[in-house]
Amino acid sequence: MSTLIIPIDASQVPANERGKQRVKVAVQEGGKTRSQIVAVEAGKAEVKLEVDPKQPLSLAIGPENASDEDIFHLQTLTTSVSPRQWPAQGNLSLPAFVLTPVWWRFWLFWCRNFDIEGRVVCADGSPVPGAEVRAFDVDFFWWWTSIGQVGPTAITDANGHFSIKFRWCCGWLPWWWWTLRYWQLEPLLVERIYPVLRLNPALKFAEPTPKPSLDILRATATPSPAPAGQPPVAPHPAALPLAAPALAATRGLDPGVMPGLRTKLLTQLPPVPELERLRIWPWFPWTPWLDCSPDIIFRVTQACGTGPVKVIVSENIFQTRWDIPTSLNVTLVANEDACCIRNQPPPPPGDCVLFTEVCQIAVPAIGGNSGALAAPVGYENPGGRDRPFAELISLFAQFGSSAQADYYELETKPQGAPPAAWAPVNPAGLENFSRLYFDAATPPHWFGPSFPVATSAPHVYESRHHYETVTNPGPWGTPAGRSWIGDPDEVALIQTNSIFADDAHDFRIVGYKALAAGGPDPATRKVLDGCGNNPQNNNLVVRLDNRIVLPPTPDNVHINTTEPDCGITGVRLGGVA
């Protein structure tokens, strides 16, 4: 082994800047890379490496934050040492590597740490928990894109917050940068570029291909049409040889030829400020290997409970955040497929109950109920489409802040019947239902507990409050605890077909306290008050209509229609039947 001496001259770098970074010296020998890091605050430094003088060596000098693997693929100071350079005896001292201020300042920003923080929310601002957030860097070339994930996949917490930290380097050798990227045809870019190409019919471009190729730029100019009897007009000289030189098969496209191609293309293509604004080459200059700030879009997916994974945020290339700062804060708004922790209104005060919805339709939008038109009774959109309810219906209600109902039962009667007609809903029509909640404990989990109907009388459901405090106690309603997803106020699921007559029906809720051993205490049965001292708030009227009449006629209700029905009774042309 012999000693290779590598002098470094940083005297041109201002003295007050030399301490901001150190220098890495790397050597490749026999397929292996070794390195040393040295300070240059004094303006001069020297590195000594023990090497085999019989082996060819490759040297690279760059910033200390370049990895041993990357330092030979970045724009560093490099040289080679062959066995013939060594003296017969002794060591080899190379000429000094001079670090200029330009290199020094460029290296300072080569590799930086980026921190993206943000929230995923629904349109109403409710947080989206348990979602997977991915950030992607975007590059355009002509009508192809290269989109690669940066940093790890982040999971949103119960507040919808996420954080993605990653390291980003620039200053790559162009050909190496290209080999790191995966490219694909982008229809959004084709839609923008293709109409512009047609503005100059003298230029012939190949059709878009799935992968990048400089063949797309091998435009051949054709002579312009000329008046009859005259020779064709020759094309502009700048339109002629746009073909790129032969490319090495292992490297694919050679970025080094693109500046010249861009200059020639711009003489033939019309200026399009919109394409320049969108950073589309050749209207916008393109040197991404020198891009020291990533350009970011996001994709967010979520699986609610055991449901399928759904894409709830999918940003396209025209939503790119260009040249992000090292600290970025974003808010991503999810689509309607997201499961959110809704900002629930506070419960009304008292030991009471308030019907709020039927099948996601607000009670004030159903005729005959509190806050709605008096008639037609029980129809959704009274006075408008007058739509009845049918088949499986879900009821929603809020219990008061001091409600004593650990269990509750649904009672019904025909609308307008006397109070003595109240009776429990036929248990054959009561269905089990489930609710979904998110537990922010580490690791976060989704749960979908079932709320079954009691199999013996009274046929009750367990209240959500009792489930939270007794059946499954824990930190409910806190950001770090458990939160119900969607609308947690569902109180019943009722199959009305063959159970109820086609008519308007009243419903009310009867509460029970729990026995010490569990289950409802019959002695505590109580018809709950309507909240706000309004008895009608615990009296829901719904019009049911499960008629199916075949074949359909103009005056009946049949499959796949809503009331009122209509039909074409005749066709007349010019007043003649």
XYZ file of C-alpha atoms in Angstrom:
577
model
C 0.000 0.000 0.000
C 1.074 3.571 -0.668
C -0.157 6.988 0.429
C -2.138 9.247 -1.900
C -1.897 12.896 -0.834
C -4.803 15.154 -1.884
C -4.272 18.892 -1.209
C -7.326 21.180 -1.038
C -7.130 24.931 -1.565
C -10.127 26.884 -0.207
C -8.316 30.214 0.064
C -10.646 31.858 -2.479
C -13.632 31.196 -0.214
C -14.190 34.144 2.179
C -12.838 33.315 5.625
C -16.220 33.895 7.293
C -17.827 31.226 5.073
C -15.299 28.404 5.382
C -16.729 27.107 8.652
C -20.252 26.624 7.270
C -19.483 23.213 5.844
C -16.749 20.625 5.572
C -15.438 18.788 2.532
C -15.707 15.108 1.711
C -12.955 13.381 -0.264
C -14.002 10.011 -1.715
C -11.984 7.414 -3.602
C -13.263 4.481 -5.640
C -10.883 1.554 -5.717
C -11.697 -1.918 -6.976
C -15.436 -1.298 -6.921
C -15.439 0.009 -3.345
C -15.739 3.586 -2.092
C -14.015 5.123 0.932
C -14.112 8.710 2.126
C -12.739 11.198 4.598
C -14.190 14.512 5.774
C -11.896 17.452 6.377
C -12.375 21.028 7.601
C -11.039 23.898 5.473
C -11.463 26.815 7.875
C -7.735 27.585 7.592
C -8.050 27.896 3.795
C -5.817 24.877 3.168
C -6.273 21.199 3.949
C -4.766 17.875 3.030
C -6.160 14.331 2.938
C -4.001 11.211 2.985
C -5.442 7.897 1.859
C -3.779 4.479 1.864
C -4.400 2.937 -1.543
C -3.082 0.231 -3.845
C -0.884 1.978 -6.440
C -1.488 -0.861 -8.890
C -5.226 -0.103 -9.037
C -6.841 2.679 -11.121
C -8.547 5.186 -8.808
C -11.400 7.659 -9.141
C -11.536 10.683 -6.833
C -14.411 13.051 -6.031
C -14.435 16.113 -3.777
C -17.726 17.597 -2.654
C -19.731 18.702 0.392
C -19.819 16.516 3.478
C -23.562 15.906 3.163
C -23.130 14.004 -0.115
C -23.224 10.251 0.448
C -20.383 8.014 -0.698
C -22.716 6.539 -3.301
C -23.956 9.851 -4.684
C -20.797 11.923 -4.634
C -19.699 10.427 -7.974
C -23.115 11.201 -9.506
C -23.206 14.824 -8.416
C -21.465 17.857 -9.847
C -18.324 17.551 -7.777
C -14.621 17.996 -8.466
C -13.353 14.721 -9.891
C -10.179 13.209 -11.269
C -8.685 9.807 -12.019
C -5.362 8.331 -10.982
C -3.785 5.592 -13.094
C -1.030 3.213 -11.910
C 1.387 4.896 -14.333
C 1.246 8.153 -12.355
C 2.897 6.633 -9.313
C 6.647 7.066 -8.810
C 8.734 3.927 -8.594
C 9.065 4.413 -4.852
C 7.127 6.482 -2.332
C 3.876 8.340 -2.268
C 1.916 10.366 -4.817
C 0.883 13.979 -4.189
C -1.765 15.350 -6.537
C -2.115 18.982 -7.624
C -4.294 20.959 -5.240
C -8.062 20.928 -5.763
C -9.145 24.582 -5.837
C -12.527 25.347 -4.274
C -14.006 28.518 -5.757
C -16.752 30.571 -4.044
C -19.210 29.486 -6.745
C -18.728 25.784 -5.950
C -18.707 26.442 -2.240
C -22.036 28.300 -2.193
C -23.621 25.853 -4.598
C -22.702 22.952 -2.320
C -24.184 24.710 0.714
C -27.700 24.242 -0.701
C -27.210 20.897 -2.405
C -28.834 18.717 0.202
C -31.413 20.166 2.553
C -33.972 18.781 4.976
C -37.611 19.520 4.159
C -40.536 19.341 6.551
C -44.117 19.247 5.248
C -46.829 19.571 7.871
C -50.539 19.889 7.334
C -54.081 18.680 7.809
C -56.536 16.636 5.803
C -60.094 17.896 6.289
C -63.529 17.454 4.782
C -65.248 20.328 3.017
C -66.806 21.524 6.276
C -63.425 21.591 8.038
C -63.936 18.316 9.940
C -60.672 16.369 10.402
C -59.997 13.185 8.435
C -58.283 10.585 10.674
C -56.367 7.448 9.731
C -55.644 8.554 6.160
C -52.386 7.825 4.314
C -50.743 10.949 2.894
C -48.076 10.755 0.191
C -46.113 13.657 -1.275
C -44.710 13.483 -4.818
C -42.143 15.535 -6.710
C -43.232 16.454 -10.246
C -41.197 17.042 -13.401
C -42.449 17.804 -16.932
C -40.702 17.116 -20.210
C -42.745 17.942 -23.304
C -45.851 15.780 -22.755
C -44.314 13.308 -20.347
C -44.170 13.490 -16.575
C -41.930 11.952 -13.954
C -43.626 11.749 -10.561
C -41.813 10.205 -7.601
C -42.673 9.983 -3.918
C -40.581 11.985 -1.474
C -40.332 11.050 2.169
C -42.327 8.373 3.972
C -46.076 7.825 3.892
C -47.705 9.720 6.777
C -50.845 8.739 8.713
C -53.238 11.476 9.852
C -54.111 11.626 13.542
C -57.529 12.301 15.041
C -57.133 16.004 14.195
C -56.240 15.235 10.578
C -52.630 16.327 11.157
C -49.660 14.757 9.380
C -45.931 15.388 9.009
C -43.549 14.305 6.234
C -39.809 14.869 6.601
C -37.335 14.121 3.840
C -33.925 15.041 2.470
C -33.640 16.577 -0.994
C -30.451 16.898 -3.044
C -29.723 18.638 -6.314
C -26.641 19.245 -8.436
C -26.824 15.841 -10.140
C -24.982 15.013 -13.321
C -27.761 15.305 -15.921
C -27.411 11.810 -17.353
C -27.470 10.255 -13.882
C -30.504 12.279 -12.824
C -32.329 10.960 -15.885
C -31.615 7.322 -15.011
C -33.246 7.798 -11.602
C -36.610 8.832 -13.035
C -39.589 6.884 -14.312
C -41.492 8.611 -17.106
C -44.979 8.231 -18.514
C -47.229 9.974 -20.995
C -49.453 12.591 -19.378
C -52.820 13.157 -21.123
C -53.236 16.577 -19.496
C -50.046 17.770 -21.183
C -50.993 16.231 -24.538
C -54.274 18.161 -24.379
C -52.371 21.434 -23.890
C -49.518 20.896 -26.366
C -51.129 19.105 -29.305
C -53.376 21.999 -30.437
C -50.368 24.341 -30.397
C -48.366 22.061 -32.714
C -51.126 22.247 -35.297
C -50.633 25.993 -35.592
C -47.528 25.353 -37.737
C -48.463 22.698 -40.330
C -44.932 22.805 -41.744
C -43.685 20.971 -38.640
C -44.334 17.241 -38.488
C -44.174 15.657 -35.047
C -44.461 12.024 -34.207
C -47.520 10.916 -32.279
C -47.208 10.775 -28.475
C -45.507 7.607 -27.249
C -45.751 6.030 -23.775
C -42.100 6.724 -22.970
C -39.908 9.769 -23.688
C -37.989 9.793 -26.939
C -36.206 12.505 -28.841
C -37.916 11.154 -31.944
C -40.762 13.413 -30.959
C -38.430 16.302 -31.712
C -37.261 15.017 -35.073
C -39.531 17.533 -36.748
C -39.153 17.735 -40.507
C -40.180 20.915 -42.248
C -42.107 20.547 -45.463
C -42.198 23.146 -48.257
C -45.070 25.589 -48.024
C -47.695 25.437 -50.786
C -47.096 27.862 -53.662
C -49.337 29.357 -56.344
C -49.865 27.222 -59.445
C -46.906 27.252 -61.804
C -44.401 28.360 -59.135
C -41.907 26.232 -57.157
C -42.716 25.445 -53.494
C -41.460 27.899 -50.884
C -38.474 26.487 -49.011
C -38.839 26.167 -45.230
C -37.051 28.451 -42.831
C -33.495 27.137 -42.245
C -34.039 27.063 -38.482
C -36.797 24.513 -39.007
C -34.544 21.938 -40.593
C -32.275 19.761 -38.501
C -34.031 19.310 -35.176
C -32.865 15.724 -34.903
C -30.724 14.953 -31.878
C -27.349 13.259 -32.190
C -27.121 9.536 -31.597
C -27.742 8.626 -27.966
C -26.140 5.945 -25.874
C -28.607 3.100 -25.461
C -27.854 2.801 -21.768
C -28.678 6.427 -21.052
C -31.801 6.952 -23.135
C -32.357 10.653 -23.554
C -29.316 12.871 -23.218
C -30.326 16.057 -21.377
C -27.229 17.782 -22.712
C -28.759 18.191 -26.171
C -31.992 19.745 -24.945
C -30.945 23.413 -24.731
C -30.093 23.424 -28.433
C -33.302 21.641 -29.328
C -35.284 24.108 -27.254
C -33.725 27.080 -29.092
C -34.663 25.639 -32.487
C -38.162 24.627 -31.425
C -38.925 28.078 -30.076
C -38.280 29.559 -33.522
C -41.060 27.353 -34.934
C -43.603 27.243 -32.126
C -45.809 30.209 -31.252
C -45.248 31.863 -27.866
C -47.850 30.567 -25.419
C -47.692 32.388 -22.057
C -50.043 29.857 -20.496
C -47.676 26.961 -21.270
C -44.760 28.974 -19.957
C -46.699 29.671 -16.771
C -47.354 25.941 -16.416
C -43.600 25.298 -16.840
C -43.994 23.122 -19.915
C -40.847 22.583 -21.984
C -39.790 24.033 -24.425
C -41.726 27.187 -23.526
C -40.168 27.007 -20.070
C -36.436 26.241 -19.587
C -35.845 22.845 -18.022
C -32.820 21.841 -15.930
C -34.353 19.720 -13.159
C -31.017 18.182 -12.116
C -30.208 21.631 -10.705
C -33.603 22.026 -8.984
C -32.751 22.417 -5.314
C -36.390 22.791 -4.185
C -38.897 20.015 -4.941
C -42.221 20.628 -6.695
C -44.950 18.843 -4.773
C -48.413 17.349 -5.232
C -50.312 15.111 -2.802
C -52.330 11.914 -2.915
C -54.359 10.784 0.094
C -56.115 7.449 0.610
C -58.284 6.172 3.428
C -59.970 2.915 4.387
C -62.836 3.514 6.818
C -63.028 0.566 9.167
C -62.920 -2.615 7.107
C -64.085 -0.829 3.959
C -62.095 -0.576 0.721
C -59.252 1.887 0.291
C -60.534 5.028 -1.418
C -58.657 7.937 -2.942
C -59.877 11.055 -1.129
C -57.312 13.597 -2.419
C -55.678 13.288 -5.831
C -53.897 16.390 -7.064
C -52.968 16.631 -10.731
C -49.832 18.106 -12.255
C -51.424 21.531 -12.703
C -51.885 21.771 -8.934
C -48.130 21.481 -8.319
C -46.623 23.620 -5.569
C -43.455 24.845 -7.256
C -40.177 25.299 -5.379
C -41.519 24.663 -1.897
C -39.693 26.134 1.117
C -37.900 23.875 3.589
C -40.919 24.249 5.916
C -44.303 23.924 4.220
C -47.758 23.866 5.787
C -50.747 22.716 3.728
C -54.445 21.979 4.154
C -55.787 19.225 1.899
C -59.558 19.097 1.364
C -60.866 15.555 0.927
C -63.726 14.522 -1.356
C -67.069 13.016 -0.362
C -65.558 9.520 0.042
C -63.645 10.564 3.167
C -64.672 9.538 6.668
C -64.521 12.588 8.922
C -64.858 13.314 12.603
C -67.787 15.677 12.254
C -68.082 18.719 14.434
C -71.236 17.593 16.223
C -73.579 20.217 17.690
C -73.773 20.097 21.488
C -76.655 18.053 22.912
C -79.732 19.988 23.950
C -80.064 20.495 27.720
C -82.217 18.263 29.894
C -83.500 14.702 30.178
C -85.098 14.744 26.742
C -84.857 13.643 23.121
C -85.015 15.458 19.782
C -85.655 13.688 16.443
C -83.275 15.208 13.877
C -83.310 13.170 10.634
C -84.965 10.365 8.702
C -82.714 8.732 6.100
C -80.384 11.779 6.235
C -83.352 14.110 5.590
C -83.770 16.805 8.241
C -87.004 16.532 10.229
C -88.058 20.150 9.423
C -88.137 19.079 5.744
C -90.812 16.421 6.474
C -94.393 17.648 6.561
C -96.293 17.708 9.859
C -93.185 17.818 12.055
C -91.731 20.595 14.177
C -90.553 23.432 11.947
C -92.124 21.946 8.776
C -95.263 22.677 6.785
C -98.366 21.187 8.344
C -99.286 19.245 5.196
C -98.949 17.008 3.348
C -98.196 15.052 6.522
C -95.106 12.835 6.605
C -93.860 13.619 3.091
C -90.324 14.819 2.386
C -90.282 18.198 0.612
C -93.914 18.983 1.501
C -95.638 21.164 -1.049
C -92.898 20.305 -3.576
C -92.261 16.758 -4.729
C -94.138 15.264 -1.745
C -91.992 12.137 -1.457
C -93.012 9.335 0.919
C -90.675 6.890 2.662
C -90.448 3.167 2.005
C -88.555 -0.041 2.684
C -85.667 0.351 5.182
C -85.636 3.688 7.014
C -83.100 5.003 9.519
C -84.082 7.354 12.337
C -81.730 9.851 13.954
C -82.163 11.692 17.245
C -80.205 13.612 19.861
C -80.557 12.731 23.521
C -80.394 15.591 26.008
C -77.278 16.347 28.013
C -78.760 14.749 31.166
C -80.827 12.008 29.509
C -81.304 8.965 31.767
C -81.975 6.542 28.908
C -79.398 3.757 29.098
C -81.686 1.799 26.780
C -84.558 2.976 24.620
C -87.523 1.534 22.770
C -89.358 2.756 19.665
C -93.139 3.091 19.837
C -95.533 3.883 17.002
C -99.179 4.560 16.169
C -101.134 5.621 13.091
C -100.892 9.369 12.684
C -103.847 11.092 14.292
C -104.806 8.066 16.422
C -105.474 8.711 20.137
C -102.646 8.333 22.696
C -103.977 4.948 23.767
C -102.912 3.585 20.364
C -99.174 3.888 21.126
C -97.488 0.455 20.987
C -93.944 -0.869 20.603
C -92.707 -1.204 17.001
C -93.140 -4.767 15.789
C -89.748 -6.401 16.585
C -89.859 -8.124 13.189
C -89.268 -4.714 11.652
C -86.370 -3.662 13.881
C -82.891 -4.165 12.426
C -79.471 -4.141 14.067
C -77.205 -1.283 13.028
C -73.583 -0.311 13.667
C -71.603 2.832 14.274
C -68.005 3.559 13.321
C -65.409 5.210 15.542
C -61.723 6.044 15.322
C -59.395 5.293 18.235
C -56.335 7.537 18.186
C -54.318 5.236 20.444
C -50.995 4.070 19.029
C -51.309 2.447 16.587
C -54.629 4.038 15.593
C -57.516 1.691 14.906
C -61.009 1.714 13.413
C -63.901 0.012 15.202
C -67.486 -0.650 14.098
C -69.490 -1.878 17.108
C -72.956 -3.279 16.462
C -76.048 -2.007 18.285
C -78.449 -4.959 18.182
C -82.108 -5.062 19.148
C -82.908 -6.963 22.339
C -84.393 -10.344 21.467
C -86.901 -10.263 24.349
C -89.360 -7.605 25.417
C -88.865 -4.761 25.809
C -87.152 -4.736 22.412
C -84.653 -1.984 23.161
C -81.443 -0.586 21.731
C -78.493 0.369 23.940
C -77.931 4.117 23.982
C -74.666 5.510 22.721
C -74.034 7.197 26.083
C -74.378 3.864 27.917
C -72.035 2.191 25.411
C -69.375 4.876 25.975
C -69.553 4.904 29.781
C -70.294 1.271 30.699
C -69.965 -1.172 27.805
C -66.725 0.269 26.405
C -65.382 2.917 28.804
C -62.463 5.018 27.663
C -61.386 8.484 26.593
C -64.324 9.463 24.368
C -64.488 12.787 22.562
C -60.880 13.866 23.088
C -58.402 14.494 20.277
C -56.197 11.702 21.618
C -59.103 9.371 22.374
C -62.083 7.919 20.524
C -64.238 9.828 18.083
C -67.385 8.775 16.257
C -67.243 8.962 12.470
C -70.110 10.340 10.428
C -73.382 10.909 12.247
C -73.344 9.110 15.600
C -76.988 9.978 16.303
C -78.620 7.071 14.471
C -81.131 5.504 16.897
C -83.018 2.901 14.857
C -83.159 1.005 11.591
C -86.685 -0.086 10.672
C -87.898 -2.339 7.856
C -91.322 -0.930 7.005
C -92.333 -3.179 4.120
C -95.021 -5.708 5.158
C -94.798 -4.370 8.736
C -96.563 -1.024 8.431
C -99.664 -0.056 6.485
C -99.192 2.478 3.721
C -100.086 5.598 5.657
C -98.653 8.281 7.940
C -97.256 6.964 11.229
C -96.068 8.588 14.451
C -92.921 7.449 16.286
C -91.618 8.251 19.758
C -88.782 7.127 22.046
C -89.267 5.500 25.453
C -86.261 5.379 27.795
C -85.121 2.869 30.437
C -82.418 2.979 33.069
C -80.089 -0.001 33.321
C -80.332 -2.769 35.915
C -77.245 -3.362 38.042
C -76.714 -6.653 36.225
C -77.266 -5.028 32.855
C -80.244 -4.715 30.564
C -83.243 -2.363 30.869
C -85.136 -1.935 34.127
C -88.881 -2.138 33.257
C -89.727 -0.157 36.394
C -87.931 2.891 35.020
C -89.856 3.070 31.735
C -90.396 6.712 30.744
C -91.691 8.432 27.631
C -88.951 10.997 27.148
C -89.829 14.651 27.010
C -89.229 16.555 23.819
C -86.229 18.859 24.173
C -86.895 22.555 24.568
C -90.206 21.869 26.334
C -91.675 20.955 22.952
C -93.547 17.609 23.094
C -93.493 17.410 19.309
C -89.696 16.962 19.375
C -90.361 13.394 20.611
C -93.097 12.819 18.057
C -91.938 12.047 14.531
C -94.481 11.630 11.742
C -93.461 9.786 8.576
C -95.542 8.832 5.538
C -94.843 5.235 4.463
C -95.732 3.893 1.021
C -94.443 0.470 -0.023
C -96.933 -0.120 -2.850
C -95.682 -1.951 -5.914
C -98.272 -2.219 -8.689
C -97.512 -4.011 -11.953
C -98.048 -3.315 -14.729
C -97.672 0.442 -14.061
C -100.569 2.708 -14.916
C -100.788 6.519 -14.945
C -102.480 6.648 -11.545
C -100.391 4.355 -9.345
C -97.030 4.192 -7.617
C -94.731 1.537 -9.038
C -91.106 0.445 -9.027
C -88.392 3.093 -9.488
C -90.699 6.104 -9.262
C -91.656 8.623 -6.604
C -95.014 10.198 -5.944
C -96.894 11.812 -7.580
C -96.907 9.586 -10.686
C -97.724 10.694 -14.214
C -98.084 9.250 -17.685
C -98.510 10.213 -21.356
C -102.180 9.823 -22.240
C -102.031 10.871 -25.884
C -100.012 12.480 -28.680
C -101.413 15.139 -31.028
C -99.862 16.747 -34.099
C -101.315 20.024 -35.343
C -104.341 19.647 -33.063
C -105.351 16.273 -34.586
C -105.370 13.204 -32.342
